[in-house]
Short mmCIF file of C-alpha atoms and ligand atoms in Angstrom, two decimals:
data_model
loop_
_atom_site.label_atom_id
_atom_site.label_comp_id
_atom_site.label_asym_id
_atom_site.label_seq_id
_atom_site.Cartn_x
_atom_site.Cartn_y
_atom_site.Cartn_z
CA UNK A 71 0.00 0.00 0.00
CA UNK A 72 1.33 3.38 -0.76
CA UNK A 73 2.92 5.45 1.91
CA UNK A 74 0.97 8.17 4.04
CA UNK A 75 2.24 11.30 2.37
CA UNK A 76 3.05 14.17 4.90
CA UNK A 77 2.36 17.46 5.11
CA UNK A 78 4.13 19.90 5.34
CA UNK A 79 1.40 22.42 4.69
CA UNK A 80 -0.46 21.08 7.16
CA UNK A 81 2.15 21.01 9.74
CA UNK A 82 3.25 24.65 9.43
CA UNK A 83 -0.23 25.23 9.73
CA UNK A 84 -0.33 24.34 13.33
CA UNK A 85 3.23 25.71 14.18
CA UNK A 86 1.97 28.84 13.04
CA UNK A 87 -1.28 28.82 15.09
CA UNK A 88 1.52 27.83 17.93
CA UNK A 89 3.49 31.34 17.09
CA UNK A 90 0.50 33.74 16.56
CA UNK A 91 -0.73 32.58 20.05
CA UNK A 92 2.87 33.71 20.88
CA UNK A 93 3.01 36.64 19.55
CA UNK A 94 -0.38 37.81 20.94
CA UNK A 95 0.66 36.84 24.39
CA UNK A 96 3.44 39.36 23.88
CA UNK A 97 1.91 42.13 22.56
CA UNK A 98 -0.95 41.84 25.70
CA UNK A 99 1.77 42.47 27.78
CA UNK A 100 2.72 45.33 26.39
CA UNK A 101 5.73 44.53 23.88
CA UNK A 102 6.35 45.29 20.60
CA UNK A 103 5.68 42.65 18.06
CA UNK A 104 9.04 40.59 17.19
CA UNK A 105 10.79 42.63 13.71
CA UNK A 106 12.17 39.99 11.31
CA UNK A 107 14.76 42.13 9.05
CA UNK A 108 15.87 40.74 5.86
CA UNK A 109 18.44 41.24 3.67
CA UNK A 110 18.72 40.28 0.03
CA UNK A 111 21.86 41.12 -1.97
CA UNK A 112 21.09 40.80 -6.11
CA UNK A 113 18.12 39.91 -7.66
CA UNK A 114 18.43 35.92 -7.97
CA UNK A 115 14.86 34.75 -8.88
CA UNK A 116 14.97 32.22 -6.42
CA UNK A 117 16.15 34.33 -3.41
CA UNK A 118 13.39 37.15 -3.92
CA UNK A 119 10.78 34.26 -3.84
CA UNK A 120 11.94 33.03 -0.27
CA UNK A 121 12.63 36.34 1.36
CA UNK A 122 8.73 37.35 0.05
CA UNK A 123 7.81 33.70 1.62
CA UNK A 124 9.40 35.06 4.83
CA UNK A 125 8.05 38.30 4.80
CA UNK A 126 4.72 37.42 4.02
CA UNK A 127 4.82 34.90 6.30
CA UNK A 128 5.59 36.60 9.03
CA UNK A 129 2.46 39.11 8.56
CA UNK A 130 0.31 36.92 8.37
CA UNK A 131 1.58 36.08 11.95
CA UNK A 132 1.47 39.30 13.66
CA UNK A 133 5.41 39.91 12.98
CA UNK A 134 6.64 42.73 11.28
CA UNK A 135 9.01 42.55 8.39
CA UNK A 136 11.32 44.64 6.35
CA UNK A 137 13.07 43.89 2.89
CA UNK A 138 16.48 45.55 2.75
CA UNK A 139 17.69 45.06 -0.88
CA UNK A 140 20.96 45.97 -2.33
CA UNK A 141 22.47 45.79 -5.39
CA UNK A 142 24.33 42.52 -6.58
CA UNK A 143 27.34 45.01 -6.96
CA UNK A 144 27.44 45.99 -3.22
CA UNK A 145 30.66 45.87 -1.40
CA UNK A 146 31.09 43.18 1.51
CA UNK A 147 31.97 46.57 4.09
CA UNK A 148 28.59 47.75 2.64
CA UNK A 149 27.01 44.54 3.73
CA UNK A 150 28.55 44.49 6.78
CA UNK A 151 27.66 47.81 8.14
CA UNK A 152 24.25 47.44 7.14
CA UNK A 153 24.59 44.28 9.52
CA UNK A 154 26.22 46.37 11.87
CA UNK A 155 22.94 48.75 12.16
CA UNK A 156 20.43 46.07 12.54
CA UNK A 157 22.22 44.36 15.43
CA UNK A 158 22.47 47.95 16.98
CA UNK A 159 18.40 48.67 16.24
CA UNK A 160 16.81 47.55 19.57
CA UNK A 161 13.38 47.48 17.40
CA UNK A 162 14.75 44.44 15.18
CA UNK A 163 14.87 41.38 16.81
CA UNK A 164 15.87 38.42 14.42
CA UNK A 165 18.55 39.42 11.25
CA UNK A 166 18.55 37.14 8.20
CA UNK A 167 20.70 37.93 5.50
CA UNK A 168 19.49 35.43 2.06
CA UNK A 169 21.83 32.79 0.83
CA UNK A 170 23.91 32.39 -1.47
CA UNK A 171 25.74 36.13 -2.09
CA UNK A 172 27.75 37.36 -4.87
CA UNK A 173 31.76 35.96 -5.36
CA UNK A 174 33.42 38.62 -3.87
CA UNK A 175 31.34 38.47 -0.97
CA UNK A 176 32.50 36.11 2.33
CA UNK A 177 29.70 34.30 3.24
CA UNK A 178 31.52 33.29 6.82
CA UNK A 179 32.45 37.06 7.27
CA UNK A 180 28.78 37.88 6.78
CA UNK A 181 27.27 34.90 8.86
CA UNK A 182 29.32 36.02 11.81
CA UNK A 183 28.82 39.42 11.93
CA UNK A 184 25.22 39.21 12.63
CA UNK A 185 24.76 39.54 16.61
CA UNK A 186 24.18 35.99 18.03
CA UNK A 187 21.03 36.86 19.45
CA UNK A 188 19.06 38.09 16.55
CA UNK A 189 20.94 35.24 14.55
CA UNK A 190 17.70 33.60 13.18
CA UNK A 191 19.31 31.15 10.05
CA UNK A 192 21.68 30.23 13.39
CA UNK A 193 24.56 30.16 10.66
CA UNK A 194 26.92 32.12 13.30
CA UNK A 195 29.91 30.37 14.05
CA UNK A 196 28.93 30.65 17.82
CA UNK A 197 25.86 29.32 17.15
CA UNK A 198 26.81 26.34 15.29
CA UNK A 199 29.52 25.59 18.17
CA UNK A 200 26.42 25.35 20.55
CA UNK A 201 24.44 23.14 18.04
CA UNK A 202 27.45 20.79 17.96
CA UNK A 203 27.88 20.96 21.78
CA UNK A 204 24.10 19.96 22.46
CA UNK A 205 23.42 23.21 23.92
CA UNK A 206 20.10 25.33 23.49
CA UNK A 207 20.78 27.76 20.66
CA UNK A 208 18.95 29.20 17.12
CA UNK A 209 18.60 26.07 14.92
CA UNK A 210 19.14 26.47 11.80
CA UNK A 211 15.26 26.83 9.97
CA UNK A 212 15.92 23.63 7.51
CA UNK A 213 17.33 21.25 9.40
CA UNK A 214 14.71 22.12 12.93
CA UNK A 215 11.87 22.09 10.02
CA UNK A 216 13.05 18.05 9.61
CA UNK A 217 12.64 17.49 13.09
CA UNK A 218 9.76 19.07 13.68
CA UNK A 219 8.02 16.84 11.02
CA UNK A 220 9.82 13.22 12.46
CA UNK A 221 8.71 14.58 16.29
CA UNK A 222 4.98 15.67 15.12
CA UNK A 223 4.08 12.45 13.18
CA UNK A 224 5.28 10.64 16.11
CA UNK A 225 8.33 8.74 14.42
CA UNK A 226 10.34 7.20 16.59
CA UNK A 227 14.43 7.87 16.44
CA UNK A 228 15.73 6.31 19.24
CA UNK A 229 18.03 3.53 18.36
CA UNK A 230 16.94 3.83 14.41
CA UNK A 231 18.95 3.82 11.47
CA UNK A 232 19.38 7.15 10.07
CA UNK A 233 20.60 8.07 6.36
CA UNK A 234 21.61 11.57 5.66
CA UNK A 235 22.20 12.32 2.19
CA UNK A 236 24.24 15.60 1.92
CA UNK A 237 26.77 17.22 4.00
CA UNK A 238 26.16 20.96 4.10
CA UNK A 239 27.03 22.97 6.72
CA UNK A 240 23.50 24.48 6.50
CA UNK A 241 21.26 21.28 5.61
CA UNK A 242 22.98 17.86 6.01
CA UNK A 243 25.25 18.13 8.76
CA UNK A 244 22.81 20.41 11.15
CA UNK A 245 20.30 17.62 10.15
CA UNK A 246 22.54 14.67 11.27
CA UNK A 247 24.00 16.54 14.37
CA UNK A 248 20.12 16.87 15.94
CA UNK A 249 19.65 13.07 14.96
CA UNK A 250 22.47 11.26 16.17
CA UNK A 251 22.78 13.52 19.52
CA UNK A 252 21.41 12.33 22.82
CA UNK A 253 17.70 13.28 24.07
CA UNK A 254 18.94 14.03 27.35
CA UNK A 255 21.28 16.79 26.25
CA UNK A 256 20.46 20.76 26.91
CA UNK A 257 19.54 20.93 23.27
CA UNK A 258 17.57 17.44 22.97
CA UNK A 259 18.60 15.06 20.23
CA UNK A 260 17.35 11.88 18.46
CA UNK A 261 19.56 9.31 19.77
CA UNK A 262 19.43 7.90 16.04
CA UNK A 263 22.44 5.47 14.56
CA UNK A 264 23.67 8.14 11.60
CA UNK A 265 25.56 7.54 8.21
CA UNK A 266 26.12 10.51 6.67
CA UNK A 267 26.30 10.09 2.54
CA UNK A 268 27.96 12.70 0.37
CA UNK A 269 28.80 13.14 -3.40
CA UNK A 270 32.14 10.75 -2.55
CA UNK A 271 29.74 7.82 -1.93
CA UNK A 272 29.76 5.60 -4.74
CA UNK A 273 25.54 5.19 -5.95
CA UNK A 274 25.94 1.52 -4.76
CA UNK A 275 27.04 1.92 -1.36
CA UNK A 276 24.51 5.25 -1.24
CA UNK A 277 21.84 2.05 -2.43
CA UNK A 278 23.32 -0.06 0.44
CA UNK A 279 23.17 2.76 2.98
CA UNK A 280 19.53 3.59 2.01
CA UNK A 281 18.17 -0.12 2.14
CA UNK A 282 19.51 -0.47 5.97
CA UNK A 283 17.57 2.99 6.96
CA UNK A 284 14.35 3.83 8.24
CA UNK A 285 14.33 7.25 8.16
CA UNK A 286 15.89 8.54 4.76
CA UNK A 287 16.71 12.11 4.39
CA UNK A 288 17.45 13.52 1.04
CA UNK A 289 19.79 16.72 0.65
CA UNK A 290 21.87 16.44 -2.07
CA UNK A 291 20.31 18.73 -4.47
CA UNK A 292 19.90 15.85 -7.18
CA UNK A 293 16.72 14.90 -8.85
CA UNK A 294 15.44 11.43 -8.89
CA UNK A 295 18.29 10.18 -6.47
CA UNK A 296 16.75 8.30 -4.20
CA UNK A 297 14.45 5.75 -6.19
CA UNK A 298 12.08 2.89 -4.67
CA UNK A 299 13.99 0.01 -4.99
CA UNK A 300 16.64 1.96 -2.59
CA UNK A 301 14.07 2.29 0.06
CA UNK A 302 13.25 -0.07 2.97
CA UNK A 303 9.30 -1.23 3.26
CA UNK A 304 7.50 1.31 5.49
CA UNK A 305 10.83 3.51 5.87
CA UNK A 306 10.32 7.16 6.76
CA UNK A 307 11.61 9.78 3.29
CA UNK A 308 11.87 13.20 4.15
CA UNK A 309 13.03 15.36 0.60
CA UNK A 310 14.83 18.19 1.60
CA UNK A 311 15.75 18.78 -1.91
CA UNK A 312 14.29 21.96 -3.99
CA UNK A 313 15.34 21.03 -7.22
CA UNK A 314 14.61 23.02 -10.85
CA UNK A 315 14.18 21.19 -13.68
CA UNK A 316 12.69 22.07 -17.16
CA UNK A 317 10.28 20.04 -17.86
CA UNK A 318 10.79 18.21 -21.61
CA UNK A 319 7.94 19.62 -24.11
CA UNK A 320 6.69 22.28 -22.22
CA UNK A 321 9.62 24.03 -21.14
CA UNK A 322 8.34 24.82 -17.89
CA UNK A 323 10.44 25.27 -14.46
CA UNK A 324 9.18 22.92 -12.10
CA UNK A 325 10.14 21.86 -8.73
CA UNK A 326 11.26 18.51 -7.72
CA UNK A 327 13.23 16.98 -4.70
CA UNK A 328 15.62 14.53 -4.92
CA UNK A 329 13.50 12.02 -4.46
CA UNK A 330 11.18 9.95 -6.82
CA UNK A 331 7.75 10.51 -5.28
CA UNK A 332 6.05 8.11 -7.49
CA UNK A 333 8.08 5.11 -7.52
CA UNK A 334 8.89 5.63 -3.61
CA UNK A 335 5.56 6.51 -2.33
CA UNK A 336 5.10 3.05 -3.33
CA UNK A 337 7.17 1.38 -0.83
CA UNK A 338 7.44 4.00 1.92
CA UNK A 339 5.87 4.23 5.42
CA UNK A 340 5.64 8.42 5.43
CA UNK A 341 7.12 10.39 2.65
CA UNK A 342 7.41 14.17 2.50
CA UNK A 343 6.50 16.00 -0.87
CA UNK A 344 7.77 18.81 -2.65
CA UNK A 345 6.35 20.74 -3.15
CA UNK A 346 4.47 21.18 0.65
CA UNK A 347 6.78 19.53 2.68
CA UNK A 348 10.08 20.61 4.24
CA UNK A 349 9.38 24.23 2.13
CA UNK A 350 6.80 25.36 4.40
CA UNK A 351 7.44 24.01 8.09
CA UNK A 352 11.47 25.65 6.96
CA UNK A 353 9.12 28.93 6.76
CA UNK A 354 7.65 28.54 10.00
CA UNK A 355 10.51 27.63 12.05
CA UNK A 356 12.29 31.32 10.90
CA UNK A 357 9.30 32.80 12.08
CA UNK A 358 9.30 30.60 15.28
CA UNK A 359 13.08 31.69 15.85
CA UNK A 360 12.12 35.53 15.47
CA UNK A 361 9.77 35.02 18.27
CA UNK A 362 12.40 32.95 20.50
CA UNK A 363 14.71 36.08 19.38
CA UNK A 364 12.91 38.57 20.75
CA UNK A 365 11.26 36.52 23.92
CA UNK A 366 15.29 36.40 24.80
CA UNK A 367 15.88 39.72 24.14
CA UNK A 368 12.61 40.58 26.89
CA UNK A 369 14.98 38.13 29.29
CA UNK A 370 17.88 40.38 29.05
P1 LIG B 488 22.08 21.99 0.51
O1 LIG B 488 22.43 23.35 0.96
O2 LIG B 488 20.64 21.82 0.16
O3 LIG B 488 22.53 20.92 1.46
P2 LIG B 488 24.37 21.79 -1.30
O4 LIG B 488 24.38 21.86 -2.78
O5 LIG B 488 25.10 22.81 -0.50
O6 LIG B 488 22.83 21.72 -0.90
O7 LIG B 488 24.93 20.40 -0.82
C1 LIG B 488 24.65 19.23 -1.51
C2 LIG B 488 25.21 18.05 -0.73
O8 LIG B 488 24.80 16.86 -1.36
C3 LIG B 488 26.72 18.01 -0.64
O9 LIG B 488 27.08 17.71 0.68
C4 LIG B 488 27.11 16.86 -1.57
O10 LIG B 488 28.27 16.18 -1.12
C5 LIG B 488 25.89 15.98 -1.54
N1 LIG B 488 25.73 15.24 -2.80
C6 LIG B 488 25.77 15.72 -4.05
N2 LIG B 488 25.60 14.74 -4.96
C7 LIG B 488 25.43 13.60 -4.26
C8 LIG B 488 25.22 12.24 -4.61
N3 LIG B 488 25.12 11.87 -5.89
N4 LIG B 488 25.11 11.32 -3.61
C9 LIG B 488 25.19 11.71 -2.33
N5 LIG B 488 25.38 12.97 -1.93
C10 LIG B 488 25.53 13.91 -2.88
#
């Protein structure tokens, strides 16, 4: 029988009733409402959609926004003194700048000059020391969005086998570091058995990996990677992939993951979609790290 197919839709849909109940309790007691400020360098198709996701997002939550474009051609001092007078405005609380920037443009440098606190991609270096450490920090929106959807279906971790496919420092490895790491730690983790499988794995030990696993989680940014006869009966897939493709005849853009949803949904237990699935719970837990921002900044 084919798999139950999960939504993400319809989780992020009860995360953000979660938040707005949030945010209203705030605001009764006489706060501002949490400021999300983003920052989008160029105009890459693909990066204007998600920061208007994230802005329009948060409005419909009772969070204010603001856009702060700049030209592709800005200089990295630019960028980082426009950083520099966010962290400084008491009125912002969480500071996003979009993914990927321009060449001449240090991602790291960037990443780390954003205050900590306000630090809602948690991309800081500090941040991601306290992510590896177990302690209670910003999670990165992405890889908490894939926990989130294992913990709300009720999939079990403890003691499973656990295939990551993909190693980034934003996706893969935050993903694998919450799974493997123990549930009695500051920063709870999944107590999961974790291989971690990266464009050096040859596609039949990747097939070998995948067959032992019950929770599959594609990040490699390739279409059709992970097909059914890969997959464990009744395993858990969660696509984490966004892929573009052009569609033969049409010409159309359309998005896939990197997993075939057809042929899979055939032999899987739970399988995510895309799109609906990781997309829009990776939405919601931005917005639900705005709020934590600015509930912490209440604290200090
Ligand atoms: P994301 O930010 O979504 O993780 P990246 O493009 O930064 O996307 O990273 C893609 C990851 O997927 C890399 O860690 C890479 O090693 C891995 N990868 C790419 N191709 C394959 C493949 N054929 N099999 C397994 N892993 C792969």
């Amino acid at each position: 029988y084919p798999a139950a197919v999960l939504s993400g839709t319809a989780i992020a849909r009860q995360i953000h009733k979660e938040i707005q109940a949030s945010v209203e309790q705030l605001v009764a007691q006489g706060n501002r409402r949490p400021h999300l400020a983003v920052i989008l360098v160029g105009d890459d198709p693909a990066s204007r959609v998600y920061v208007r996701n994230k802005t329009r997002a948060a409005s419909l939550l009772g969070i204010s926004s603001s856009a702060l474009l700049r030209p592709a051609g800005v200089s990295q001092a630019e960028l980082l003194d426009l950083i520099d007078q966010m962290n400084r405005d008491w009125r912002v609380s969480g500071l996003l700048v979009q993914l990927p920037l321009p060449g001449h443009i240090n991602e790291r440098a960037v990443c780390n000059a954003i205050a900590p606190e306000k630090d809602v991609d948690g991309f800081h270096i500090v941040n991601i020391g306290k992510l590896v450490l177990d302690q209670r920090t910003m999670v990165p929106a992405t890889p908490a969005a894939v926990w989130e959807i294992i913990k709300r279906t009720g999939i079990e971790t403890v003691g499973k086998n656990v295939l990551v496919v993909g190693r980034s420092k934003n996706v893969g490895m935050p993903i694998a570091m919450l799974l493997h790491s123990d549930r009695n730690h500051e920063r709870p983790g999944g107590d999961a058995t974790v291989t971690i499988a990266h464009r050096c794995t040859p596609r039949d030990q990747l097939a070998h990996h995948c067959r032992l696993a019950d929770i599959v989680i594609a990040a490699a940014g390739v279409p059709q990677l992970i097909t059914a006869d890969m997959v464990k009966e009744g395993a858990v897939v969660i696509d984490v992939g966004i892929n573009r493709i052009h569609e033969t005849g049409s010409g159309r853009i359309r998005l896939v993951g990197d997993v075939d949803f057809e042929g899979v949904q055939q032999k899987a237990g739970f399988i995510t979609p895309v799109p609906g699935g990781v997309g829009p719970v990776t939405i919601a837990m931005v917005m639900k790290n705005t709020v934590t921002a600015a509930r912490n900044a209440l604290a200090h």
